[in-house]
Coordinates of C-alpha atoms in Angstrom, one line a residue:
M204 CA -31.3 80.9 -9.5
V205 CA -28.9 78.8 -8.2
Q206 CA -30.3 78.5 -4.2
V207 CA -33.5 79.2 -3.2
S208 CA -35.2 79.8 0.3
T209 CA -38.0 81.4 1.5
Q210 CA -36.2 84.2 3.2
E211 CA -33.3 84.3 0.1
F212 CA -32.3 83.4 -2.9
A213 CA -28.9 83.2 -4.9
A214 CA -29.0 83.8 -8.6
Q215 CA -26.4 83.7 -11.4
C216 CA -25.6 86.1 -13.9
Y217 CA -25.6 85.6 -17.5
E218 CA -22.8 88.3 -17.9
L219 CA -19.4 88.3 -16.0
H220 CA -19.9 91.5 -13.7
Q221 CA -23.0 92.6 -14.3
P222 CA -25.4 92.1 -11.1
P223 CA -28.2 94.0 -10.4
P224 CA -27.1 96.6 -8.1
F225 CA -26.8 96.6 -4.6
A226 CA -30.0 97.6 -2.7
S227 CA -31.9 96.9 -5.7
L228 CA -35.5 95.6 -6.2
V229 CA -35.6 92.0 -8.2
R230 CA -38.8 90.3 -8.2
T231 CA -39.0 86.4 -9.7
R232 CA -42.0 84.5 -9.9
E233 CA -43.6 81.6 -8.6
G234 CA -46.3 79.7 -9.7
E235 CA -49.1 82.9 -9.8
T236 CA -47.1 85.0 -7.4
D237 CA -45.0 87.8 -7.9
I238 CA -41.8 87.6 -5.1
F239 CA -39.6 90.6 -4.4
A240 CA -36.5 90.7 -3.0
V241 CA -34.2 93.3 -2.6
V242 CA -30.1 93.0 -3.4
Y243 CA -27.4 92.5 -0.6
H244 CA -24.9 90.9 -1.7
A245 CA -22.9 90.3 -5.2
E246 CA -19.5 88.4 -5.6
T247 CA -17.4 87.4 -8.7
G248 CA -15.5 84.0 -8.6
P249 CA -14.5 80.9 -9.4
L250 CA -17.2 77.9 -11.5
E251 CA -15.4 75.4 -9.0
P252 CA -15.4 76.6 -5.3
G253 CA -11.5 74.8 -5.3
R254 CA -10.1 76.5 -8.5
R255 CA -9.5 80.0 -7.2
P256 CA -8.3 82.5 -10.1
V257 CA -4.4 83.8 -9.9
A258 CA -3.6 86.9 -11.4
R259 CA -3.4 87.9 -14.9
G260 CA -2.8 91.0 -17.0
R261 CA 0.8 92.2 -16.5
E262 CA 1.2 92.8 -19.9
E263 CA -2.0 94.2 -21.1
T264 CA -2.6 98.2 -20.3
E265 CA -6.3 97.7 -19.7
E266 CA -8.6 95.0 -18.2
E267 CA -10.7 94.2 -20.8
G268 CA -7.4 93.0 -22.4
V269 CA -7.3 90.3 -19.5
Y270 CA -10.8 88.7 -20.9
R271 CA -9.8 89.2 -24.5
S272 CA -6.1 87.5 -24.2
H273 CA -7.9 84.7 -22.2
P274 CA -11.4 84.5 -23.2
Q275 CA -12.3 81.2 -21.6
L276 CA -12.4 83.5 -18.4
S277 CA -15.9 83.8 -19.1
R278 CA -16.5 80.0 -19.0
L279 CA -14.8 79.4 -16.0
L280 CA -16.0 82.6 -13.7
R281 CA -19.5 83.6 -12.8
T282 CA -21.2 86.6 -11.1
E283 CA -23.8 85.5 -8.4
F284 CA -26.1 87.8 -6.1
R285 CA -28.3 87.4 -2.9
A286 CA -31.2 88.7 -2.4
W287 CA -33.6 89.2 0.7
I288 CA -37.0 88.5 0.1
V289 CA -39.8 91.6 1.1
G290 CA -42.8 91.1 -0.4
H291 CA -44.8 89.2 -2.9
R292 CA -47.8 89.9 -4.7
V293 CA -50.8 87.2 -5.1
E294 CA -54.0 88.3 -6.9
G295 CA -53.2 91.1 -7.7
K296 CA -52.3 92.4 -3.5
L297 CA -49.1 93.2 -2.7
V298 CA -48.0 91.8 0.9
Q299 CA -44.9 93.4 2.4
A300 CA -43.9 89.8 3.9
L301 CA -42.4 86.2 3.2
S302 CA -44.5 84.4 -0.1
P303 CA -46.0 81.1 1.2
R304 CA -43.1 79.2 -1.2
P305 CA -40.3 80.2 -2.3
P306 CA -39.7 80.6 -6.0
K307 CA -38.0 77.5 -7.6
L308 CA -34.4 76.6 -8.9
H309 CA -33.8 78.2 -12.1
S310 CA -36.4 80.6 -11.8
F311 CA -35.6 84.1 -13.4
V312 CA -35.0 87.3 -12.0
Y313 CA -35.7 90.8 -13.2
L314 CA -34.9 93.9 -12.1
A315 CA -38.3 95.5 -10.6
K316 CA -39.9 98.3 -13.3
T317 CA -40.1 101.9 -12.2
D318 CA -44.3 101.0 -11.2
E319 CA -43.4 98.0 -9.5
I320 CA -40.6 99.7 -7.4
G321 CA -42.9 102.8 -6.4
E322 CA -45.8 100.6 -5.7
F323 CA -43.6 98.5 -3.1
G324 CA -42.6 102.2 -1.4
S325 CA -46.1 103.2 -0.6
S326 CA -46.0 100.9 2.8
L327 CA -42.9 100.7 5.0
H328 CA -43.9 97.3 6.5
F329 CA -40.9 95.9 5.0
L330 CA -38.7 97.9 7.4
G331 CA -38.7 96.1 10.2
P332 CA -37.8 92.6 9.2
L333 CA -35.3 93.7 7.1
A334 CA -33.9 95.8 10.5
T335 CA -33.6 93.0 12.2
A336 CA -32.4 90.6 9.3
P337 CA -29.2 88.3 9.9
L338 CA -27.4 90.2 6.9
P339 CA -23.8 91.1 7.2
S340 CA -24.6 94.9 4.7
R341 CA -27.9 95.3 6.7
E342 CA -26.5 98.7 7.8
E343 CA -25.3 100.0 4.2
L344 CA -28.2 98.1 2.7
I345 CA -32.0 99.9 4.7
P346 CA -30.8 102.9 3.8
A347 CA -29.4 102.2 0.2
F348 CA -32.6 100.3 -0.7
L349 CA -34.6 103.4 0.8
L350 CA -33.0 105.8 -1.1
H351 CA -33.6 103.3 -4.1
L352 CA -37.2 103.8 -3.6
A353 CA -37.1 107.0 -2.6
G354 CA -35.5 107.3 -6.5
S355 CA -38.9 106.5 -8.6
R356 CA -41.6 108.7 -6.1
E357 CA -42.8 112.3 -6.9
D358 CA -43.0 112.7 -3.5
R359 CA -39.3 111.6 -2.5
E360 CA -38.8 113.6 0.6
E361 CA -42.2 113.1 2.3
F362 CA -41.5 109.2 1.9
L363 CA -37.8 109.7 3.4
L364 CA -39.3 111.4 5.7
R365 CA -42.0 109.0 6.6
A366 CA -39.2 106.6 6.5
G367 CA -37.2 108.3 9.4
K368 CA -40.0 108.4 11.6
E369 CA -40.4 104.8 10.7
L370 CA -37.1 104.2 11.6
T371 CA -37.3 106.2 14.6
L372 CA -39.7 104.0 15.6
L373 CA -38.5 100.9 15.6
L374 CA -35.4 101.4 16.4
R375 CA -35.7 103.8 19.8
G376 CA -33.7 102.0 21.5
D377 CA -30.6 101.6 20.0
A378 CA -29.7 106.0 19.4
P379 CA -25.9 104.8 17.9
R380 CA -28.0 102.6 15.2
L381 CA -30.7 105.3 14.4
Q382 CA -28.7 108.2 14.1
S383 CA -26.2 105.8 11.9
L384 CA -28.6 105.0 9.5
L385 CA -30.6 108.4 9.4
R386 CA -27.4 110.0 8.8
R387 CA -27.3 108.0 6.0
L388 CA -30.6 109.1 4.3
S389 CA -30.3 112.6 4.4

């Protein structure tokens, strides 16, 4: 992790162009507390902000050839992702709220396991805070995250129906936004 706060964190990937998928659930740890977050942004760029990459590969027939011809690129570029904290587990209990403390810098981040994803989807308390989070991709993130959670559940259709009802309650005063989100769930 290269940047942390109580609401989100940024992490650098060990491999270029290999961030966790958009809207996936990731886990990190702070002391005895597991912290869960949803990936909402990823980017690859220069290690040094003032050094913008230049176009390469004019003589190459495939993109991988650019990296073979210029192996230094893997040391000059970095892939980072940002994740919004949606819950934590302390003493075995999963809570869909911010962790008492943010994760530490240089903590490791892992994709949540299938059983953790299923357990996280057992409650929808995260939807309210996520629906009002100041994220640029929020309208894409919410349905994508719900579909990600649904994918690990045997009751997929029932889960999505329950999520749609919860969104209806949360966004009852914003019909256009609600319709947009529900359309993406179907």
